[in-house]
XYZ file of C-alpha atoms in Angstrom:
567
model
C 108.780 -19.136 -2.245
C 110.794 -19.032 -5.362
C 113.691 -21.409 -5.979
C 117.344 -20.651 -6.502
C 116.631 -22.709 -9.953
C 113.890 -20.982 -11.250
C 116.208 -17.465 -10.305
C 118.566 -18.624 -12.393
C 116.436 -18.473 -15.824
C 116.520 -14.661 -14.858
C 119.555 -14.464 -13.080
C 123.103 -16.549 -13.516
C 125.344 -16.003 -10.529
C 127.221 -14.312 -7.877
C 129.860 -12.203 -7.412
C 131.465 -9.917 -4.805
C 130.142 -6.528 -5.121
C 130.994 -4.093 -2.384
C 129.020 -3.155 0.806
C 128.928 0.307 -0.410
C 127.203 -0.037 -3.724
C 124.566 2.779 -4.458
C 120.889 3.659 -4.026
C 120.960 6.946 -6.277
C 121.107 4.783 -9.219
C 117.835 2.361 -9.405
C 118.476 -0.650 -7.623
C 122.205 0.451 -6.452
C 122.251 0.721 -2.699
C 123.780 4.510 -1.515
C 126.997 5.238 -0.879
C 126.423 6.144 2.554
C 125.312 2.595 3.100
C 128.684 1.817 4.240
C 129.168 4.391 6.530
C 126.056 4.735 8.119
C 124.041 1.297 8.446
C 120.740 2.129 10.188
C 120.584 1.523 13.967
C 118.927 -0.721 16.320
C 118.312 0.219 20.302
C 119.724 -2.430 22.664
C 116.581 -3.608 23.296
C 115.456 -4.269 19.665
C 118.845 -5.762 19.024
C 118.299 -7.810 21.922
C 115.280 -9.028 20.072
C 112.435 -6.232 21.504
C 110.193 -4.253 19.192
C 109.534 -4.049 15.608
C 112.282 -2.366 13.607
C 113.439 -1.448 9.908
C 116.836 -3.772 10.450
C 114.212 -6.586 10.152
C 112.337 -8.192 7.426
C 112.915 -7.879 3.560
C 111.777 -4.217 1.915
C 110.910 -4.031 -1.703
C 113.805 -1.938 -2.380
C 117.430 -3.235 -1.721
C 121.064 -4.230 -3.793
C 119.094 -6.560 -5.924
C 115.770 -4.805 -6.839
C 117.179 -4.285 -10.373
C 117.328 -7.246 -12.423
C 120.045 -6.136 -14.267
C 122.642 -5.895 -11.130
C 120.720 -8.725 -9.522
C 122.236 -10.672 -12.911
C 125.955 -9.529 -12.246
C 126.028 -10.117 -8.803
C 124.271 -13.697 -9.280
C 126.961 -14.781 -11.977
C 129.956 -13.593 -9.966
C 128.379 -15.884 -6.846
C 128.120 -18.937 -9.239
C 131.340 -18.359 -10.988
C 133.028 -17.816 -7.013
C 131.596 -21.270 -6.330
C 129.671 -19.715 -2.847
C 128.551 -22.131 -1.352
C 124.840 -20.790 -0.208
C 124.351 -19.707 -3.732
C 121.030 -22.004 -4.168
C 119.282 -20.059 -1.412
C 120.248 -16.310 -3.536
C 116.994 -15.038 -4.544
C 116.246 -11.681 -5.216
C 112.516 -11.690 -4.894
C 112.547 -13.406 -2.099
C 110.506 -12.050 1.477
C 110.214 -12.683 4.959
C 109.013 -10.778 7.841
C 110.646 -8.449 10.789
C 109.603 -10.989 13.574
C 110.834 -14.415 11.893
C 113.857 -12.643 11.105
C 114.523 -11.567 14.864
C 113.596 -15.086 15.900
C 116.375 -16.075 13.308
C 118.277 -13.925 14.792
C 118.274 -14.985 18.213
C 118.471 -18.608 17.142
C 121.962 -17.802 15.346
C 122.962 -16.181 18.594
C 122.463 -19.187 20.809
C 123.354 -21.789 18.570
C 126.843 -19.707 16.516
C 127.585 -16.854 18.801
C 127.064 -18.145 22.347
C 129.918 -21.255 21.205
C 132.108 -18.939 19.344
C 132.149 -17.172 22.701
C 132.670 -20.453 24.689
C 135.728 -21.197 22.533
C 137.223 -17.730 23.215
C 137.010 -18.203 26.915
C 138.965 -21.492 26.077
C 141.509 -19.642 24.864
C 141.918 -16.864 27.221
C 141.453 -19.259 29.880
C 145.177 -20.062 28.993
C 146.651 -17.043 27.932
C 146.198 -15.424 31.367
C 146.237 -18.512 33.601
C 150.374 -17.198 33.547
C 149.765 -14.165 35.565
C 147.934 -15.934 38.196
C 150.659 -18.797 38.021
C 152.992 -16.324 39.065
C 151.031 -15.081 42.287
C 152.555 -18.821 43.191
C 156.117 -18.017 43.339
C 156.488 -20.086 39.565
C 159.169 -17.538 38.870
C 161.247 -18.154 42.011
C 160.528 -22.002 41.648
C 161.699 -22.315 38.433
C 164.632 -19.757 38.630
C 163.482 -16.641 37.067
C 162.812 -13.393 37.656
C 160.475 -10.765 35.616
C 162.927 -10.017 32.521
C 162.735 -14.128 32.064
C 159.071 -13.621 32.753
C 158.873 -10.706 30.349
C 161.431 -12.836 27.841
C 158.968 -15.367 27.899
C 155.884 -13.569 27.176
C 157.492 -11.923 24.054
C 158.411 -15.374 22.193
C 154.958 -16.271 23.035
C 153.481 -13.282 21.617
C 156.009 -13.319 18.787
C 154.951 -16.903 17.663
C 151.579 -15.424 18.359
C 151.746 -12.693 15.857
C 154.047 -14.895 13.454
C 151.054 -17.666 13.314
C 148.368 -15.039 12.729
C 148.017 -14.848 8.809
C 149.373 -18.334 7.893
C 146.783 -19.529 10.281
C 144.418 -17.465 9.002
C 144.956 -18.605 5.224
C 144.552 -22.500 6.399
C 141.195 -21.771 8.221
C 140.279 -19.883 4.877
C 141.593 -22.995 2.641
C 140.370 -25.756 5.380
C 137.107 -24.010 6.749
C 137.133 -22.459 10.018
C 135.159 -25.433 11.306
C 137.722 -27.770 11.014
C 140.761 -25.966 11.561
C 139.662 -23.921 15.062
C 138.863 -27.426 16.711
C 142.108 -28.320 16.044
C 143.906 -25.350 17.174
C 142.171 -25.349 20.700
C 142.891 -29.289 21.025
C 146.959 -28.264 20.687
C 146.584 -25.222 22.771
C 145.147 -27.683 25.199
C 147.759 -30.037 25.244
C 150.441 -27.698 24.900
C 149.287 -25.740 27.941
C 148.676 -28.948 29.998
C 152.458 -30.038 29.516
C 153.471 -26.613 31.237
C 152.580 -29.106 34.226
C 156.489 -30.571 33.746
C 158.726 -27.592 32.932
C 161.228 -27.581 35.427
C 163.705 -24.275 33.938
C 163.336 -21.165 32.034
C 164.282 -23.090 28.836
C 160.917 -25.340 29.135
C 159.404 -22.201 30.191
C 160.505 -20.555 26.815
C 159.757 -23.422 24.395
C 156.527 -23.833 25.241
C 155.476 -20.598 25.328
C 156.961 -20.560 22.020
C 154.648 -23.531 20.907
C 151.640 -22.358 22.629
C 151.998 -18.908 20.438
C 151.818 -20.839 17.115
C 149.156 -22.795 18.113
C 146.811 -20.200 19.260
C 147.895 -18.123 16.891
C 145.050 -16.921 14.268
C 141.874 -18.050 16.230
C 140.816 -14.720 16.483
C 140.609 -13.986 12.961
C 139.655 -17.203 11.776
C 136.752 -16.608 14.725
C 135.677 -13.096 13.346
C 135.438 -14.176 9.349
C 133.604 -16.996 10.732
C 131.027 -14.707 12.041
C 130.537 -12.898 9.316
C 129.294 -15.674 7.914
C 126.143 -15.774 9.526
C 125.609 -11.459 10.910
C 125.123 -8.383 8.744
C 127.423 -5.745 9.254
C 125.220 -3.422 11.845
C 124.853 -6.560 14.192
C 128.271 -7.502 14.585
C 129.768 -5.001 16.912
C 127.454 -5.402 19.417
C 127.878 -9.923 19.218
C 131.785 -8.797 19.645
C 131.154 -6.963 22.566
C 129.617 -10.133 24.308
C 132.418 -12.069 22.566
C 134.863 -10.254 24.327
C 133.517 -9.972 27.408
C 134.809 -13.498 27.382
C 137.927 -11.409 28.273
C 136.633 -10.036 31.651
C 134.722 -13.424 31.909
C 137.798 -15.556 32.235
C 139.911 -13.195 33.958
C 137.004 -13.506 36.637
C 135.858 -17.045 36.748
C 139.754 -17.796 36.645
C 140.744 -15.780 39.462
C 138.358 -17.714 41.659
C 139.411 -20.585 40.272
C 143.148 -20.063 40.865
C 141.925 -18.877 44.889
C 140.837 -22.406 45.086
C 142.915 -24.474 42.674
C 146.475 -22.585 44.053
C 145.697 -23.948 47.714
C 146.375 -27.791 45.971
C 149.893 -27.024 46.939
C 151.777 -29.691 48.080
C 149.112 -32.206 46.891
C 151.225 -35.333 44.795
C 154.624 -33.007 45.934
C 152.924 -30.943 43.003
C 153.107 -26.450 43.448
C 149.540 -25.412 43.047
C 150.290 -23.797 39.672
C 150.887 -26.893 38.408
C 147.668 -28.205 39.628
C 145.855 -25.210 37.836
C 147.780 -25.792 34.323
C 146.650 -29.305 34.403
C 143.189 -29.003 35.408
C 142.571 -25.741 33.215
C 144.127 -27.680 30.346
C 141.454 -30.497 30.235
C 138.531 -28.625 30.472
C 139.578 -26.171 26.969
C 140.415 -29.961 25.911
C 136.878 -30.677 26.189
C 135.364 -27.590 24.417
C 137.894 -28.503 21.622
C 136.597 -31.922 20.981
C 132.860 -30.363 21.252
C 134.049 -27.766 18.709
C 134.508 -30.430 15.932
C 130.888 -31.267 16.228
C 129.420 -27.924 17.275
C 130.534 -25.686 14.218
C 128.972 -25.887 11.070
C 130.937 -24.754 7.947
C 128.020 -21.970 6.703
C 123.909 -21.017 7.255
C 122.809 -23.931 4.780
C 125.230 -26.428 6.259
C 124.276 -27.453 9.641
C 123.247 -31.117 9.029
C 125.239 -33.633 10.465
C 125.227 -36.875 12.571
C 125.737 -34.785 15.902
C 123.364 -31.321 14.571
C 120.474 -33.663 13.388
C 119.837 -34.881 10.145
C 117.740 -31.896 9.277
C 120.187 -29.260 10.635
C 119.450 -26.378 12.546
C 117.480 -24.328 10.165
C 114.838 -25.075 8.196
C 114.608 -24.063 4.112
C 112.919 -20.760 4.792
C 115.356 -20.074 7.497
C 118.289 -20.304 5.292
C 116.564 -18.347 2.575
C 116.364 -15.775 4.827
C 119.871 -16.006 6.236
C 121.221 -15.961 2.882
C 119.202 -13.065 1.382
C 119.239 -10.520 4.414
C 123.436 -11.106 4.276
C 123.808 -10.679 0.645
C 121.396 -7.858 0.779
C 123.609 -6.147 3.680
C 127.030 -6.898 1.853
C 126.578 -8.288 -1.330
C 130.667 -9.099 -1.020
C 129.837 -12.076 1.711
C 129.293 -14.068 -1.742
C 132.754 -13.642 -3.700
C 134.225 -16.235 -2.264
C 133.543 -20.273 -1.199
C 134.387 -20.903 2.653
C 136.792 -23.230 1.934
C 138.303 -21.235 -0.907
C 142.100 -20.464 0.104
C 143.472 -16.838 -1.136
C 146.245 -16.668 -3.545
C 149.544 -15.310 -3.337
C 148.330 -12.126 -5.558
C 144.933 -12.211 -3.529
C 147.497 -11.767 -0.855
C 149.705 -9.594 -2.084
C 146.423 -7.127 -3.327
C 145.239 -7.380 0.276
C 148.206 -6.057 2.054
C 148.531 -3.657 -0.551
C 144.903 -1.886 0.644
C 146.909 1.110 2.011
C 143.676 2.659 2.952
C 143.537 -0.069 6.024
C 146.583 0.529 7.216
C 145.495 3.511 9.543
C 143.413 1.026 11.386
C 146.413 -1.348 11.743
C 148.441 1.482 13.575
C 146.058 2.126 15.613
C 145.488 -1.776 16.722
C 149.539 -1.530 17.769
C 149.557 1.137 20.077
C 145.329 1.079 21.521
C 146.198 -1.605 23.946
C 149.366 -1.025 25.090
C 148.355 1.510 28.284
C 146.759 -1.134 29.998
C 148.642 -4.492 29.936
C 151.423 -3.725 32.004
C 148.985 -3.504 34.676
C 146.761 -6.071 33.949
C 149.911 -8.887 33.711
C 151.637 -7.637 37.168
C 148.841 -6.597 39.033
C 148.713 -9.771 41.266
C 152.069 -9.677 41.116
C 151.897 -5.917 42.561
C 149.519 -6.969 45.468
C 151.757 -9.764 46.438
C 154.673 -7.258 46.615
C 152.091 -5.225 48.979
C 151.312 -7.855 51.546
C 148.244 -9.607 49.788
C 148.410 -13.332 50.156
C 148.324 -15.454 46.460
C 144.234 -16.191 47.554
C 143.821 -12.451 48.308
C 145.426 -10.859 45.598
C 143.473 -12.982 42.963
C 140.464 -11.931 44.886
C 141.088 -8.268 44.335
C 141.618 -8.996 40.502
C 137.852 -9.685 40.514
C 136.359 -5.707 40.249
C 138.870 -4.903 37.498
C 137.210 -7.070 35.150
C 133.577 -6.809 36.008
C 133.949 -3.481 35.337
C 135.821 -3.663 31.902
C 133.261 -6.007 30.797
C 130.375 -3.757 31.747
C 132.385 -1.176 29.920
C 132.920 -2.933 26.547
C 129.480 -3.253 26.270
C 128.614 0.056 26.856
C 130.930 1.339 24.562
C 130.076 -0.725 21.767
C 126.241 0.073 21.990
C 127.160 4.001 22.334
C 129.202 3.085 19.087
C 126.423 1.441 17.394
C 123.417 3.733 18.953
C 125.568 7.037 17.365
C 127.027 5.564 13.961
C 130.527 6.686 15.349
C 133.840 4.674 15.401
C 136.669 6.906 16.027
C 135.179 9.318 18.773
C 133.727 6.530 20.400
C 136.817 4.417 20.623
C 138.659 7.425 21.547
C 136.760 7.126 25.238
C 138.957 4.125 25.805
C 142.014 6.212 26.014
C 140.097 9.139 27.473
C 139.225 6.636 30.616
C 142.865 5.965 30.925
C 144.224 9.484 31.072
C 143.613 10.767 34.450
C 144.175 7.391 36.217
C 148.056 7.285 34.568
C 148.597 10.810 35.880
C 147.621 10.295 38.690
C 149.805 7.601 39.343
C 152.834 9.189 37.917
C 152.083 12.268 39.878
C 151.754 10.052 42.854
C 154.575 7.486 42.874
C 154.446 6.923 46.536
C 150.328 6.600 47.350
C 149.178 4.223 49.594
C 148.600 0.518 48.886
C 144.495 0.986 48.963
C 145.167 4.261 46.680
C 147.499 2.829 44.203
C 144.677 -0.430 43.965
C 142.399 2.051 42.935
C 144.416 3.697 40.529
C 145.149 0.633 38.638
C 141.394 -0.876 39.146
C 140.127 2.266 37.604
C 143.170 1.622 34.201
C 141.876 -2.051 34.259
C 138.220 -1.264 34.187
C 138.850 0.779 30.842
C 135.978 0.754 28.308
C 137.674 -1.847 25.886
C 137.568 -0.968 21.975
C 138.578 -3.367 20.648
C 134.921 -5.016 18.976
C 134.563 -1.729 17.977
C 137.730 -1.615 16.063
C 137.267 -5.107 14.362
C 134.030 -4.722 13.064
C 135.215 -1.366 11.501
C 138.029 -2.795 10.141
C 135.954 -5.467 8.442
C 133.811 -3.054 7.070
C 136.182 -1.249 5.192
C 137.829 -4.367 3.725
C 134.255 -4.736 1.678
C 135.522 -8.456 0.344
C 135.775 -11.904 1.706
C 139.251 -11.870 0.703
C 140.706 -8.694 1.864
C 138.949 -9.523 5.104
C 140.095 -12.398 5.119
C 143.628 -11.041 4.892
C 142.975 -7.849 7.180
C 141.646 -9.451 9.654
C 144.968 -10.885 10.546
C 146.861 -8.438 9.562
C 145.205 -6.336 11.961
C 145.643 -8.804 15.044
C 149.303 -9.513 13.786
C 149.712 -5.200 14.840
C 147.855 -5.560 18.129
C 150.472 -8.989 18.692
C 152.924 -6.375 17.936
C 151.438 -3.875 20.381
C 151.698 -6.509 22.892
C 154.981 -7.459 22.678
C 155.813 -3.589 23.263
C 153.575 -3.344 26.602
C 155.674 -6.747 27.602
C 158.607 -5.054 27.877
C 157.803 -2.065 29.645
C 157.875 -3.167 33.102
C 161.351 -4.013 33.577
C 163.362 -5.809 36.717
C 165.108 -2.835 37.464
C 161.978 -0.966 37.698
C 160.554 -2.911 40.564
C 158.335 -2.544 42.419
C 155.760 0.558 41.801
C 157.177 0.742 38.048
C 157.629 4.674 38.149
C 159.442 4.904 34.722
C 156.769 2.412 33.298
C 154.227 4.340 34.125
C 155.347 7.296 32.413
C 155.728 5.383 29.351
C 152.652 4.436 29.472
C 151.016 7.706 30.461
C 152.613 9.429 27.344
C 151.124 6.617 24.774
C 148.150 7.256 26.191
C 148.196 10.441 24.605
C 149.513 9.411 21.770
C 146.947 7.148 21.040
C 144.270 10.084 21.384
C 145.371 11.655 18.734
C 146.037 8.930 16.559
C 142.368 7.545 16.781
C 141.180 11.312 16.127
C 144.237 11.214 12.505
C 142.497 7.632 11.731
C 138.916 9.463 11.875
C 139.954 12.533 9.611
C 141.781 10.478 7.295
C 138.278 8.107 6.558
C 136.424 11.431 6.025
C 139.155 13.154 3.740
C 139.185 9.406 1.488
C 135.066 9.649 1.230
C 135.010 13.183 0.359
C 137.379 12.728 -2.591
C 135.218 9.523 -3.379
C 132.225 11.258 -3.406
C 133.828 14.400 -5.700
C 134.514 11.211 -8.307
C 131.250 9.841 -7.692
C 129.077 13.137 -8.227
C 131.045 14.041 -11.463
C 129.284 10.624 -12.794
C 125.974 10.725 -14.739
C 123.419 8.409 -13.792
C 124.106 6.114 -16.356
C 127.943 6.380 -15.636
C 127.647 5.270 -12.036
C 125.712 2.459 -13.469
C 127.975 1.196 -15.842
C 130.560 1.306 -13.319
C 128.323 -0.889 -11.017
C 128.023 -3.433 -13.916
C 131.408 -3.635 -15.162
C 134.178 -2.588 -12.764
C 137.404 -4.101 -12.038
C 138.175 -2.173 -8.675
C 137.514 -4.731 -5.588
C 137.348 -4.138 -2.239
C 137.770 -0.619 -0.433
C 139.171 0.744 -4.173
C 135.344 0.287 -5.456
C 134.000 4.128 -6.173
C 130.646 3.076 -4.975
C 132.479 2.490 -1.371
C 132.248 4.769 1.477
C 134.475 3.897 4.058
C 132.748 3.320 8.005
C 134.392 6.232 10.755
């Protein structure tokens, strides 16, 4: 096995090249690369049968010494930090690569999951506080409710990209265990808010606390997953979703009958005891994240780590070989204010950022009255938490399938589409039926909550197209800071006044359904209309052109010429 050392009397260091650099110059990967990354059935990505996803090839990005050279001395100038495990000629097989594979899943993935659910756990634990009579208790009604949710997801969005540029500066590893020990606290302390003021700060606190962990959570990932096998590991990550929404409905059943325990309402009880488990999985989190592949060892890991030398060779090689721009930056490298500044300025992302603000607005009315709604239809607090339970199964059984249909067919935009597709007939129906029957009206809004979620689907895309640590980096939250902003919208659509079937929210929401169809089928023709002029500039190259624009040019990110953009 050749050392990074002996590399280096060939090669001198790294640097970010994009994902879509070419294979129709020698030792170039294709344009197309980007677009189209070769696919894996769910059983092979589950680990099944022998595939070409797996195991080096003797042609990839660095087969050519020459761009193997350029790419090396950007790495070493960037400081990355798994630059001593970068070697070019270095192979492994399909099957110790799956085994890798799975081994990243259980020890990175499966925690990184675990953490969501931490987070979530607290996020919705509101809307089954509320089955309790909170609001009457504490002298509110659902415009305070509402009020409240908006500062929250206003500090929320407001905390995404500064958050997101200290987990870049810190390292994720450090700074995500402490966000999920404040969260913890914060949402414990709901325990002693007595008025809608309390209610309001520390909704306002818990927003700036959790604010960020989902982007800091996706770069993370990219850390250790090429770009074909993400979408399907954010699928299961966002099951945690449906997950929580389950476990903690049944927890709530049992935790809500505490009432009257201490002189304490059982919401109370559920803050409190919900609060110190996440506490737990924070303190866990400190010593359960490493900060990349080649640094696992620690006192709590094991002095050896979790992978051995080959393993992190291979790690290492099959990322850069996937996305060469994994390498342009060290992990605890912050961005600069013109990094910044150049990222928002990528005005080829921003379709993807509209998009993220009006996807998931259709369903969240619902899903934060809809124990509310059962209450107001007889449904005792235990019951209606119950009935919750369907919703969510479902929705997580349709994220996945939607994400594998997205990976099995290459496609993005049509896929995605099928979230708002689901929707459509379910919001007619209850417009055009204000006045349906308790049993029909559950079904209705079952059938919106079930939705096949996009939202993986959507992330992954939209850190493929950034093709750079730091535009990803930066887009990442950017893109969550629009879906914050979507949420604060679907907040406000239920109003008091609209109590209780909601028949002007419901047309709201019916007609940005629609909307939202054709704006995923706008964001799909405008990625195919921005690789068709890049190919035009492209083919007009020589050969030795397109090479010497590999070797020596200045665009970054999605601006590269040798980029095609995923749709």
């Amino acid at each position: 096995m050749a050392d990074f050392q002996d590399e280096k009397k060939v090669v001198s260091a790294i640097a970010t090249p994009s994902s879509g650099s070419l294979k129709d110059v020698k030792g170039v990967s294709s344009p197309a690369r980007s677009a189209s990354v070769s696919q894996v059935s769910l059983a092979e990505e589950l680990g099944g049968t022998k595939d070409a996803n797996y195991g080096s090839t003797p042609d990839h990005t660095f087969s050519d010494p020459a761009i193997a050279a350029h790419w090396a001395e950007i790495y070493e100038g960037a400081g990355y930090e798994n630059r001593h495990r970068f070697d070019p000629s270095f192979q492994w097989g399909a099957s110790e690569e799956r085994k890798l594979v799975r081994k990243i899943d259980f020890r990175i993935m499966l925690w990184a999951w675990i953490m969501f659910c931490s987070l979530d756990l607290h996020r919705k634990n509101i809307n089954r506080a509320i089955s309790d009579d909170m609001l009457p208790e504490l002298g509110m009604n659902t415009n305070d409710f509402n009020y409240g949710q908006t500062i929250f997801l206003a500090t929320f969005l407001l905390a995404e990209l500064p958050s997101g540029l200290v987990a870049k500066k810190l390292g994720a590893d450090r700074f995500i265990p402490m966000q999920i020990v404040s969260w913890s606290i914060l949402s414990g302390a709901q325990v002693w808010i007595k008025n809608r003021a309390h209610f309001y700060v520390i909704k306002a606190l818990m927003g700036v606390a959790m604010g960020g962990f989902i982007p800091d959570i996706v770069l993370y990932l990219t850390y250790f997953y090429k770009s074909n096998e993400l979408p399907l590991r954010l699928a299961f990550f966002w099951t945690a979703l449906s997950t929580v929404n389950i476990v903690g409905s049944l927890m709530a059943a049992g935790i809500l009958q505490m009432r009257g325990i201490r002189g304490w309402s059982g919401w109370q009880w559920m803050f409190l005891i919900e609060a110190l488990l996440s506490l737990v999985v924070g303190l866990f989190a400190f010593v359960l994240m490493p900060p990349g592949p080649c640094q696992t060892k620690s006192w709590f890991r094991g002095r050896n780590g979790w992978f051995s030398e080959r393993e992190e060779y291979i790690m290492v090689n099959r990322l850069l070989r996937d996305d060469p721009s994994k390498g342009d930056m060290n992990n605890r490298e912050g961005v600069s204010a013109k990094g910044l500044l150049k990222a928002i300025r990528e005005w080829e992302m921003w379709p993807l950022y509209i998009v993220g603000v009006c996807a998931y607005i259709p369903p969240g009315p619902p899903g934060n009255y809809l124990s509310l709604i059962l209450r107001t239809h007889g449904f005792s607090v235990f019951q209606s938490n119950l009935l919750t339970i369907p919703a969510y199964f479902l929705f997580a059984c349709n994220l996945v399938i939607l994400s594998y249909l997205s990976k099995r067919f290459k496609e993005r935009g049509f896929i995605a589409s099928i979230s708002q597709w689901w929707m459509l007939p379910f919001f007619a129906a209850i417009v055009a039926l204000p006045n349906a029957g308790v049993w029909v009206r559950y079904a209705l809004l079952t059938g919106v909550l079930s939705y096949p979620y996009c939202h993986a689907i959507l992330v992954a895309w939209n850190a493929q197209n950034s093709n750079s640590v730091q535009t990803r980096a930066v887009s990442t939250a950017l893109y969550n800071m629009f879906v914050q902003a979507g949420n604060i919208i679907y907040d406000n659509i239920y109003r008091e006044d609209d109590k209780p079937l909601y028949k002007r929210g419901n047309k709201v929401l019916l007609a940005i359904v629609c909307l939202n169809i054709v704006l995923f089928l706008l964001t799909k023709a405008f990625y195919v209309w921005r690789n068709k002029l890049k190919d035009e500039k492209w083919n007009a190259m020589t050969p030795e052109e397109q090479q010497e624009y590999v070797l020596t040019t200045k665009d970054e990110g999605p601006k590269r010429l040798d980029f095609r953009f995923a749709h």
